[in-house]
Amino acid sequence: MLTNELQHKIDFKTKPLGALGHIEKLAHQIGMIQKTTSPHLLNPHMVVFAADHGIAAAGVSAYPQEVTYQMVMNFLGGGAAINVFCRQHGIKIKIVDAGVNFDFPEGLDLIHLKVRKSSRNILEEPAMTSDEYQQALKSGSSVVDEIVKTECNIIGFGEMGIGNTSASSLMMSKLFDLPVVSCIGRGTGLNEDQLQKKISILSAAIEQYPDVKTVDGIAQTFGGLEIVQMMGAMEEAYRRNMLIMIDGFIATVAIAAVWKKIPAILDHCIFCHVSDENAHLQLLELLGKKAILNLNLRLGEGTGCALAYPIIQSAVQFLNEMSSFEEAHVSNKE
């Protein structure tokens, strides 16, 4: 069996059993996904989905909505944290307009998949219609469909959207039947008064939709266009047998929603970091997963994926290049 072959190869490297800790588990996971004892990483990509949220008008963020399109322009100009880290580690970055409330000029290196300008304000109506939801899923899938043509076999997903921690908190609450207050954090850096306002707004929002129970209903009602496109992209990456790098709280909510429909998708996921957003660690525990890094990040954009990528590379290199006891003529323990 492949799992036993991989474990034997890992155990007989020139080190004490288990001495490389999580690196060994990563190497085994990657080998199982790629169905080989000699896995490899090809043409890594990062996709950042951007969209606005109607609920932002209620004041759930410390930043105004126009920051979404301004940050997209920053991504396209190469000046954001995710650009820096992707350049550093040789990761190709793609930026997707899933639903930004702005008309971008022609000629930008932007993937135009805008479903609508911003999701709707969920205090008044569901975030999107059924047709918009299905369109967003298909659009996200199409992004991965194109990237696969470059022979990429490892992909990470990031996001940008003022208000998207609110959408994610609501989704988490409904997906796991948790009190919404336990799923809410400070997002972009709210002070105590702003946090209490956010809790009040989201508590009111969730009470308006007591009958929404299904995964699709939850994502359509409470999600964001970038979150739903990420869901479609993640599902397509799984179908294409890719390694899926999961970033912070928002990306983890997206994969949790897909997992509810396709439990096996978690086998393909590498959770790159546990963020400083209040509910992220709780969410990882609900999924039974441990993240590679804990750097108190709360930026999004896919930054945790880009920072974790060289560790993922190390897991593959260790498996392929480190000598066994026999090869190195080193005595193993009795």
mmCIF file of C-alpha atoms in Angstrom:
data_model
loop_
_atom_site.group_PDB
_atom_site.id
_atom_site.type_symbol
_atom_site.label_atom_id
_atom_site.label_comp_id
_atom_site.label_asym_id
_atom_site.label_seq_id
_atom_site.Cartn_x
_atom_site.Cartn_y
_atom_site.Cartn_z
ATOM 1 C CA MET A 1 0.000 0.000 0.000
ATOM 2 C CA LEU A 2 1.190 3.488 -0.873
ATOM 3 C CA THR A 3 0.614 4.829 2.651
ATOM 4 C CA ASN A 4 2.945 2.157 4.065
ATOM 5 C CA GLU A 5 5.559 2.758 1.359
ATOM 6 C CA LEU A 6 5.548 6.465 2.096
ATOM 7 C CA GLN A 7 5.807 5.933 5.824
ATOM 8 C CA HIS A 8 8.688 3.478 5.358
ATOM 9 C CA LYS A 9 10.540 5.988 3.173
ATOM 10 C CA ILE A 10 9.984 8.729 5.784
ATOM 11 C CA ASP A 11 10.940 6.551 8.754
ATOM 12 C CA PHE A 12 14.190 5.303 7.233
ATOM 13 C CA LYS A 13 15.642 8.718 6.463
ATOM 14 C CA THR A 14 18.788 9.585 8.462
ATOM 15 C CA LYS A 15 16.996 10.926 11.541
ATOM 16 C CA PRO A 16 15.242 9.603 14.625
ATOM 17 C CA LEU A 17 11.679 8.432 14.057
ATOM 18 C CA GLY A 18 9.311 11.402 13.824
ATOM 19 C CA ALA A 19 12.105 13.918 14.393
ATOM 20 C CA LEU A 20 10.918 16.218 11.596
ATOM 21 C CA GLY A 21 7.461 16.441 13.135
ATOM 22 C CA HIS A 22 4.847 18.149 10.986
ATOM 23 C CA ILE A 23 7.190 18.135 7.977
ATOM 24 C CA GLU A 24 6.921 14.333 7.912
ATOM 25 C CA LYS A 25 3.112 14.478 8.020
ATOM 26 C CA LEU A 26 3.112 17.017 5.195
ATOM 27 C CA ALA A 27 5.381 14.840 3.082
ATOM 28 C CA HIS A 28 3.105 11.837 3.622
ATOM 29 C CA GLN A 29 -0.014 13.864 2.795
ATOM 30 C CA ILE A 30 1.481 15.258 -0.413
ATOM 31 C CA GLY A 31 2.656 11.821 -1.506
ATOM 32 C CA MET A 32 -0.826 10.387 -0.932
ATOM 33 C CA ILE A 33 -2.474 13.190 -2.934
ATOM 34 C CA GLN A 34 -0.085 12.763 -5.845
ATOM 35 C CA LYS A 35 -0.119 8.952 -5.469
ATOM 36 C CA THR A 36 3.661 8.625 -5.455
ATOM 37 C CA THR A 37 6.587 8.237 -3.064
ATOM 38 C CA SER A 38 8.402 10.967 -5.045
ATOM 39 C CA PRO A 39 6.027 13.952 -5.204
ATOM 40 C CA HIS A 40 6.841 17.299 -6.789
ATOM 41 C CA LEU A 41 5.456 20.840 -6.827
ATOM 42 C CA LEU A 42 4.809 22.506 -10.177
ATOM 43 C CA ASN A 43 4.141 26.164 -11.067
ATOM 44 C CA PRO A 44 2.557 27.303 -7.758
ATOM 45 C CA HIS A 45 -0.261 29.838 -8.072
ATOM 46 C CA MET A 46 -2.034 32.214 -5.713
ATOM 47 C CA VAL A 47 -5.500 33.496 -6.599
ATOM 48 C CA VAL A 48 -6.885 36.527 -4.769
ATOM 49 C CA PHE A 49 -10.652 36.998 -5.128
ATOM 50 C CA ALA A 50 -11.992 40.480 -4.404
ATOM 51 C CA ALA A 51 -15.552 41.691 -3.800
ATOM 52 C CA ASP A 52 -17.557 44.166 -1.759
ATOM 53 C CA HIS A 53 -20.242 43.458 0.813
ATOM 54 C CA GLY A 54 -23.542 45.227 1.220
ATOM 55 C CA ILE A 55 -23.416 44.847 4.991
ATOM 56 C CA ALA A 56 -20.325 47.093 5.057
ATOM 57 C CA ALA A 57 -22.745 50.036 4.829
ATOM 58 C CA ALA A 58 -23.907 49.189 8.359
ATOM 59 C CA GLY A 59 -20.469 49.947 9.778
ATOM 60 C CA VAL A 60 -19.055 46.489 10.551
ATOM 61 C CA SER A 61 -15.521 47.420 9.451
ATOM 62 C CA ALA A 62 -12.969 49.975 10.596
ATOM 63 C CA TYR A 63 -12.314 50.827 6.943
ATOM 64 C CA PRO A 64 -14.589 52.304 4.247
ATOM 65 C CA GLN A 65 -15.767 50.156 1.338
ATOM 66 C CA GLU A 66 -13.579 51.927 -1.250
ATOM 67 C CA VAL A 67 -10.517 50.275 0.315
ATOM 68 C CA THR A 68 -11.493 47.088 -1.576
ATOM 69 C CA TYR A 69 -10.944 48.551 -5.042
ATOM 70 C CA GLN A 70 -7.949 50.566 -3.842
ATOM 71 C CA MET A 71 -6.282 47.397 -2.577
ATOM 72 C CA VAL A 72 -7.059 45.611 -5.853
ATOM 73 C CA MET A 73 -5.178 48.383 -7.627
ATOM 74 C CA ASN A 74 -2.346 47.899 -5.131
ATOM 75 C CA PHE A 75 -2.277 44.156 -5.917
ATOM 76 C CA LEU A 76 -2.141 44.910 -9.623
ATOM 77 C CA GLY A 77 0.687 47.369 -9.014
ATOM 78 C CA GLY A 78 2.656 44.738 -7.110
ATOM 79 C CA GLY A 79 2.781 46.693 -3.847
ATOM 80 C CA ALA A 80 0.811 44.584 -1.355
ATOM 81 C CA ALA A 81 2.136 42.046 1.146
ATOM 82 C CA ILE A 82 0.922 39.153 -0.991
ATOM 83 C CA ASN A 83 2.853 40.497 -3.987
ATOM 84 C CA VAL A 84 6.047 40.733 -1.941
ATOM 85 C CA PHE A 85 5.789 37.207 -0.555
ATOM 86 C CA CYS A 86 4.762 35.646 -3.877
ATOM 87 C CA ARG A 87 7.709 37.298 -5.629
ATOM 88 C CA GLN A 88 10.013 36.061 -2.889
ATOM 89 C CA HIS A 89 8.902 32.451 -3.247
ATOM 90 C CA GLY A 90 8.297 32.215 -6.985
ATOM 91 C CA ILE A 91 4.509 32.001 -6.801
ATOM 92 C CA LYS A 92 2.413 33.287 -9.714
ATOM 93 C CA ILE A 93 -0.380 35.593 -8.557
ATOM 94 C CA LYS A 94 -3.785 36.144 -10.183
ATOM 95 C CA ILE A 95 -6.283 38.810 -9.097
ATOM 96 C CA VAL A 96 -10.016 38.254 -9.681
ATOM 97 C CA ASP A 97 -12.788 40.860 -9.583
ATOM 98 C CA ALA A 98 -15.630 38.755 -8.200
ATOM 99 C CA GLY A 99 -17.854 41.674 -7.262
ATOM 100 C CA VAL A 100 -15.989 44.885 -6.470
ATOM 101 C CA ASN A 101 -18.143 48.031 -6.346
ATOM 102 C CA PHE A 102 -15.988 49.823 -8.917
ATOM 103 C CA ASP A 103 -15.512 50.034 -12.686
ATOM 104 C CA PHE A 104 -11.910 49.051 -13.326
ATOM 105 C CA PRO A 105 -10.238 50.602 -16.377
ATOM 106 C CA GLU A 106 -9.341 48.469 -19.381
ATOM 107 C CA GLY A 107 -5.854 47.071 -19.817
ATOM 108 C CA LEU A 108 -5.279 45.841 -16.257
ATOM 109 C CA ASP A 109 -3.935 42.354 -15.536
ATOM 110 C CA LEU A 110 -7.225 41.554 -13.823
ATOM 111 C CA ILE A 111 -9.518 38.566 -14.279
ATOM 112 C CA HIS A 112 -12.961 40.120 -14.836
ATOM 113 C CA LEU A 113 -15.589 37.834 -13.301
ATOM 114 C CA LYS A 114 -17.782 40.422 -11.591
ATOM 115 C CA VAL A 115 -21.143 38.876 -10.783
ATOM 116 C CA ARG A 116 -22.535 42.196 -9.569
ATOM 117 C CA LYS A 117 -21.199 45.302 -7.858
ATOM 118 C CA SER A 118 -21.146 44.140 -4.240
ATOM 119 C CA SER A 119 -23.306 41.562 -2.535
ATOM 120 C CA ARG A 120 -26.603 42.830 -1.166
ATOM 121 C CA ASN A 121 -27.048 44.074 2.386
ATOM 122 C CA ILE A 122 -28.115 40.983 4.319
ATOM 123 C CA LEU A 123 -29.895 43.164 6.861
ATOM 124 C CA GLU A 124 -32.426 43.758 4.085
ATOM 125 C CA GLU A 125 -32.225 40.709 1.785
ATOM 126 C CA PRO A 126 -30.017 37.668 1.037
ATOM 127 C CA ALA A 127 -26.496 38.516 -0.101
ATOM 128 C CA MET A 128 -27.164 37.140 -3.581
ATOM 129 C CA THR A 129 -29.881 35.502 -5.652
ATOM 130 C CA SER A 130 -29.766 31.823 -6.514
ATOM 131 C CA ASP A 131 -28.648 32.641 -10.072
ATOM 132 C CA GLU A 132 -25.887 34.945 -8.819
ATOM 133 C CA TYR A 133 -24.730 32.266 -6.393
ATOM 134 C CA GLN A 134 -24.498 29.627 -9.135
ATOM 135 C CA GLN A 135 -22.728 32.085 -11.427
ATOM 136 C CA ALA A 136 -20.156 32.822 -8.710
ATOM 137 C CA LEU A 137 -19.462 29.116 -8.140
ATOM 138 C CA LYS A 138 -18.959 28.527 -11.867
ATOM 139 C CA SER A 139 -16.768 31.615 -12.232
ATOM 140 C CA GLY A 140 -14.469 30.434 -9.453
ATOM 141 C CA SER A 141 -14.230 27.013 -11.040
ATOM 142 C CA SER A 142 -13.289 28.573 -14.396
ATOM 143 C CA VAL A 143 -10.274 30.338 -12.855
ATOM 144 C CA VAL A 144 -8.774 27.030 -11.733
ATOM 145 C CA ASP A 145 -9.703 25.433 -15.056
ATOM 146 C CA GLU A 146 -7.411 27.948 -16.792
ATOM 147 C CA ILE A 147 -4.587 27.650 -14.257
ATOM 148 C CA VAL A 148 -4.494 23.858 -14.608
ATOM 149 C CA LYS A 149 -3.452 24.361 -18.237
ATOM 150 C CA THR A 150 -0.109 25.721 -16.953
ATOM 151 C CA GLU A 151 0.561 22.324 -15.275
ATOM 152 C CA CYS A 152 0.178 23.930 -11.844
ATOM 153 C CA ASN A 153 -0.416 21.311 -9.147
ATOM 154 C CA ILE A 154 -0.438 23.490 -6.008
ATOM 155 C CA ILE A 155 -2.697 26.489 -5.552
ATOM 156 C CA GLY A 156 -3.527 28.912 -2.751
ATOM 157 C CA PHE A 157 -6.524 31.195 -2.341
ATOM 158 C CA GLY A 158 -6.714 34.641 -0.797
ATOM 159 C CA GLU A 159 -9.362 37.335 -0.636
ATOM 160 C CA MET A 160 -9.977 41.042 -0.313
ATOM 161 C CA GLY A 161 -13.284 42.592 0.653
ATOM 162 C CA ILE A 162 -14.240 45.099 3.311
ATOM 163 C CA GLY A 163 -16.892 43.348 5.427
ATOM 164 C CA ASN A 164 -15.881 39.796 4.599
ATOM 165 C CA THR A 165 -15.055 38.741 8.154
ATOM 166 C CA SER A 166 -18.680 39.572 8.964
ATOM 167 C CA ALA A 167 -19.958 37.371 6.144
ATOM 168 C CA SER A 168 -17.604 34.594 7.250
ATOM 169 C CA SER A 169 -18.690 34.832 10.892
ATOM 170 C CA LEU A 170 -22.329 34.488 9.857
ATOM 171 C CA MET A 171 -21.518 31.512 7.629
ATOM 172 C CA MET A 172 -19.529 29.784 10.370
ATOM 173 C CA SER A 173 -22.344 30.306 12.867
ATOM 174 C CA LYS A 174 -24.910 28.728 10.534
ATOM 175 C CA LEU A 175 -22.660 25.935 9.188
ATOM 176 C CA PHE A 176 -21.789 24.686 12.686
ATOM 177 C CA ASP A 177 -24.894 25.815 14.594
ATOM 178 C CA LEU A 178 -22.854 28.062 16.902
ATOM 179 C CA PRO A 179 -23.855 31.288 18.659
ATOM 180 C CA VAL A 180 -22.882 34.063 16.260
ATOM 181 C CA VAL A 181 -21.085 35.994 19.006
ATOM 182 C CA SER A 182 -18.540 33.153 19.337
ATOM 183 C CA CYS A 183 -17.700 33.502 15.625
ATOM 184 C CA ILE A 184 -17.060 37.254 15.576
ATOM 185 C CA GLY A 185 -13.648 38.911 15.780
ATOM 186 C CA ARG A 186 -12.108 42.331 15.290
ATOM 187 C CA GLY A 187 -11.615 41.953 11.535
ATOM 188 C CA THR A 188 -9.688 44.966 10.266
ATOM 189 C CA GLY A 189 -8.878 46.070 13.816
ATOM 190 C CA LEU A 190 -12.053 47.225 15.512
ATOM 191 C CA ASN A 191 -11.888 48.852 18.926
ATOM 192 C CA GLU A 192 -14.165 47.615 21.726
ATOM 193 C CA ASP A 193 -17.089 49.917 20.879
ATOM 194 C CA GLN A 194 -16.867 49.013 17.181
ATOM 195 C CA LEU A 195 -16.694 45.315 18.048
ATOM 196 C CA GLN A 196 -19.859 45.547 20.137
ATOM 197 C CA LYS A 197 -21.588 47.318 17.253
ATOM 198 C CA LYS A 198 -20.482 44.536 14.880
ATOM 199 C CA ILE A 199 -21.839 41.897 17.281
ATOM 200 C CA SER A 200 -25.169 43.718 17.468
ATOM 201 C CA ILE A 201 -25.445 44.081 13.679
ATOM 202 C CA LEU A 202 -24.557 40.455 12.936
ATOM 203 C CA SER A 203 -26.858 39.145 15.661
ATOM 204 C CA ALA A 204 -29.711 41.073 14.060
ATOM 205 C CA ALA A 205 -28.776 39.791 10.603
ATOM 206 C CA ILE A 206 -28.732 36.121 11.538
ATOM 207 C CA GLU A 207 -32.079 36.328 13.338
ATOM 208 C CA GLN A 208 -33.743 37.328 10.066
ATOM 209 C CA TYR A 209 -33.072 33.961 8.418
ATOM 210 C CA PRO A 210 -33.905 31.205 10.927
ATOM 211 C CA ASP A 211 -34.948 28.734 8.229
ATOM 212 C CA VAL A 212 -31.722 28.859 6.192
ATOM 213 C CA LYS A 213 -30.074 25.472 6.878
ATOM 214 C CA THR A 214 -28.425 24.030 3.751
ATOM 215 C CA VAL A 215 -24.824 24.781 2.784
ATOM 216 C CA ASP A 216 -25.869 26.427 -0.476
ATOM 217 C CA GLY A 217 -28.578 28.412 1.285
ATOM 218 C CA ILE A 218 -26.133 29.612 3.940
ATOM 219 C CA ALA A 219 -23.490 30.686 1.409
ATOM 220 C CA GLN A 220 -26.068 32.392 -0.815
ATOM 221 C CA THR A 221 -27.726 34.230 2.071
ATOM 222 C CA PHE A 222 -24.740 35.220 4.199
ATOM 223 C CA GLY A 223 -21.659 34.852 2.015
ATOM 224 C CA GLY A 224 -19.764 37.183 -0.250
ATOM 225 C CA LEU A 225 -19.156 36.908 -3.972
ATOM 226 C CA GLU A 226 -15.429 36.411 -3.395
ATOM 227 C CA ILE A 227 -16.116 33.712 -0.795
ATOM 228 C CA VAL A 228 -18.445 31.824 -3.143
ATOM 229 C CA GLN A 229 -16.025 32.114 -6.065
ATOM 230 C CA MET A 230 -13.341 30.755 -3.735
ATOM 231 C CA MET A 231 -15.640 27.833 -2.906
ATOM 232 C CA GLY A 232 -16.069 27.058 -6.615
ATOM 233 C CA ALA A 233 -12.319 27.340 -7.154
ATOM 234 C CA MET A 234 -11.524 25.048 -4.235
ATOM 235 C CA GLU A 235 -13.957 22.414 -5.471
ATOM 236 C CA GLU A 236 -12.413 22.527 -8.964
ATOM 237 C CA ALA A 237 -8.888 22.286 -7.502
ATOM 238 C CA TYR A 238 -9.972 19.142 -5.667
ATOM 239 C CA ARG A 239 -11.437 17.664 -8.852
ATOM 240 C CA ARG A 240 -8.103 18.356 -10.564
ATOM 241 C CA ASN A 241 -6.178 16.564 -7.804
ATOM 242 C CA MET A 242 -4.269 19.697 -6.791
ATOM 243 C CA LEU A 243 -2.721 20.567 -3.454
ATOM 244 C CA ILE A 244 -4.902 23.297 -1.930
ATOM 245 C CA MET A 245 -3.278 25.848 0.364
ATOM 246 C CA ILE A 246 -5.791 27.360 2.794
ATOM 247 C CA ASP A 247 -5.096 30.830 4.174
ATOM 248 C CA GLY A 248 -6.866 32.410 7.163
ATOM 249 C CA PHE A 249 -10.339 32.677 8.641
ATOM 250 C CA ILE A 250 -12.238 33.603 5.481
ATOM 251 C CA ALA A 251 -10.602 30.951 3.297
ATOM 252 C CA THR A 252 -11.177 28.381 6.061
ATOM 253 C CA VAL A 253 -14.887 29.239 6.180
ATOM 254 C CA ALA A 254 -15.003 28.760 2.395
ATOM 255 C CA ILE A 255 -13.367 25.328 2.577
ATOM 256 C CA ALA A 256 -15.613 24.383 5.534
ATOM 257 C CA ALA A 257 -18.648 25.054 3.363
ATOM 258 C CA VAL A 258 -17.264 22.876 0.556
ATOM 259 C CA TRP A 259 -16.285 20.185 3.088
ATOM 260 C CA LYS A 260 -19.887 19.952 4.243
ATOM 261 C CA LYS A 261 -20.693 18.780 0.703
ATOM 262 C CA ILE A 262 -17.423 16.971 -0.165
ATOM 263 C CA PRO A 263 -15.786 15.653 3.036
ATOM 264 C CA ALA A 264 -12.795 14.176 1.167
ATOM 265 C CA ILE A 265 -11.633 17.637 0.075
ATOM 266 C CA LEU A 266 -9.850 18.140 3.413
ATOM 267 C CA ASP A 267 -7.376 15.418 2.425
ATOM 268 C CA HIS A 268 -6.104 17.805 -0.269
ATOM 269 C CA CYS A 269 -5.879 20.852 1.991
ATOM 270 C CA ILE A 270 -2.833 22.276 3.706
ATOM 271 C CA PHE A 271 -3.875 24.761 6.384
ATOM 272 C CA CYS A 272 -1.115 27.325 6.235
ATOM 273 C CA HIS A 273 -1.602 29.419 9.364
ATOM 274 C CA VAL A 274 -3.897 30.105 12.279
ATOM 275 C CA SER A 275 -4.846 33.758 12.159
ATOM 276 C CA ASP A 276 -5.354 36.312 14.892
ATOM 277 C CA GLU A 277 -9.055 36.490 14.000
ATOM 278 C CA ASN A 278 -10.983 35.340 17.058
ATOM 279 C CA ALA A 279 -12.785 32.293 15.672
ATOM 280 C CA HIS A 280 -10.157 30.842 13.318
ATOM 281 C CA LEU A 281 -8.547 28.449 15.811
ATOM 282 C CA GLN A 282 -11.994 27.237 16.854
ATOM 283 C CA LEU A 283 -12.868 26.619 13.215
ATOM 284 C CA LEU A 284 -9.667 24.648 12.583
ATOM 285 C CA GLU A 285 -10.448 22.508 15.624
ATOM 286 C CA LEU A 286 -13.959 21.847 14.314
ATOM 287 C CA LEU A 287 -12.368 20.621 11.082
ATOM 288 C CA GLY A 288 -9.842 18.526 13.011
ATOM 289 C CA LYS A 289 -6.908 20.330 11.392
ATOM 290 C CA LYS A 290 -3.683 21.936 12.601
ATOM 291 C CA ALA A 291 -2.082 24.859 10.796
ATOM 292 C CA ILE A 292 1.604 25.068 9.851
ATOM 293 C CA LEU A 293 2.239 28.597 11.135
ATOM 294 C CA ASN A 294 1.030 30.855 13.924
ATOM 295 C CA LEU A 295 2.310 34.362 13.239
ATOM 296 C CA ASN A 296 -0.671 36.381 14.537
ATOM 297 C CA LEU A 297 -1.526 37.370 10.967
ATOM 298 C CA ARG A 298 -4.928 38.916 10.236
ATOM 299 C CA LEU A 299 -4.399 40.326 6.772
ATOM 300 C CA GLY A 300 -5.941 37.850 4.356
ATOM 301 C CA GLU A 301 -4.830 38.184 0.731
ATOM 302 C CA GLY A 302 -3.352 34.665 0.875
ATOM 303 C CA THR A 303 -0.322 35.902 2.809
ATOM 304 C CA GLY A 304 -0.280 32.879 5.118
ATOM 305 C CA CYS A 305 -0.172 30.557 2.097
ATOM 306 C CA ALA A 306 2.761 32.381 0.538
ATOM 307 C CA LEU A 307 4.679 32.353 3.826
ATOM 308 C CA ALA A 308 4.028 28.628 4.372
ATOM 309 C CA TYR A 309 4.930 27.607 0.816
ATOM 310 C CA PRO A 310 8.690 27.173 1.441
ATOM 311 C CA ILE A 311 7.866 24.832 4.342
ATOM 312 C CA ILE A 312 5.692 22.786 1.985
ATOM 313 C CA GLN A 313 8.625 22.766 -0.458
ATOM 314 C CA SER A 314 10.881 21.519 2.330
ATOM 315 C CA ALA A 315 8.539 18.591 3.017
ATOM 316 C CA VAL A 316 8.796 17.507 -0.627
ATOM 317 C CA GLN A 317 12.557 18.046 -0.813
ATOM 318 C CA PHE A 318 13.127 16.088 2.386
ATOM 319 C CA LEU A 319 11.212 13.127 1.008
ATOM 320 C CA ASN A 320 13.021 13.182 -2.335
ATOM 321 C CA GLU A 321 16.574 14.177 -1.404
ATOM 322 C CA MET A 322 17.400 13.193 2.179
ATOM 323 C CA SER A 323 19.463 9.999 2.403
ATOM 324 C CA SER A 324 18.211 6.836 3.994
ATOM 325 C CA PHE A 325 20.287 5.088 6.627
ATOM 326 C CA GLU A 326 21.290 2.506 4.049
ATOM 327 C CA GLU A 327 22.283 5.070 1.395
ATOM 328 C CA ALA A 328 24.351 7.120 3.836
ATOM 329 C CA HIS A 329 25.903 4.083 5.546
ATOM 330 C CA VAL A 330 24.680 5.408 8.901
ATOM 331 C CA SER A 331 23.755 2.949 11.607
ATOM 332 C CA ASN A 332 20.084 2.900 12.537
ATOM 333 C CA LYS A 333 18.975 2.242 16.088
ATOM 334 C CA GLU A 334 18.623 -1.420 17.028
#
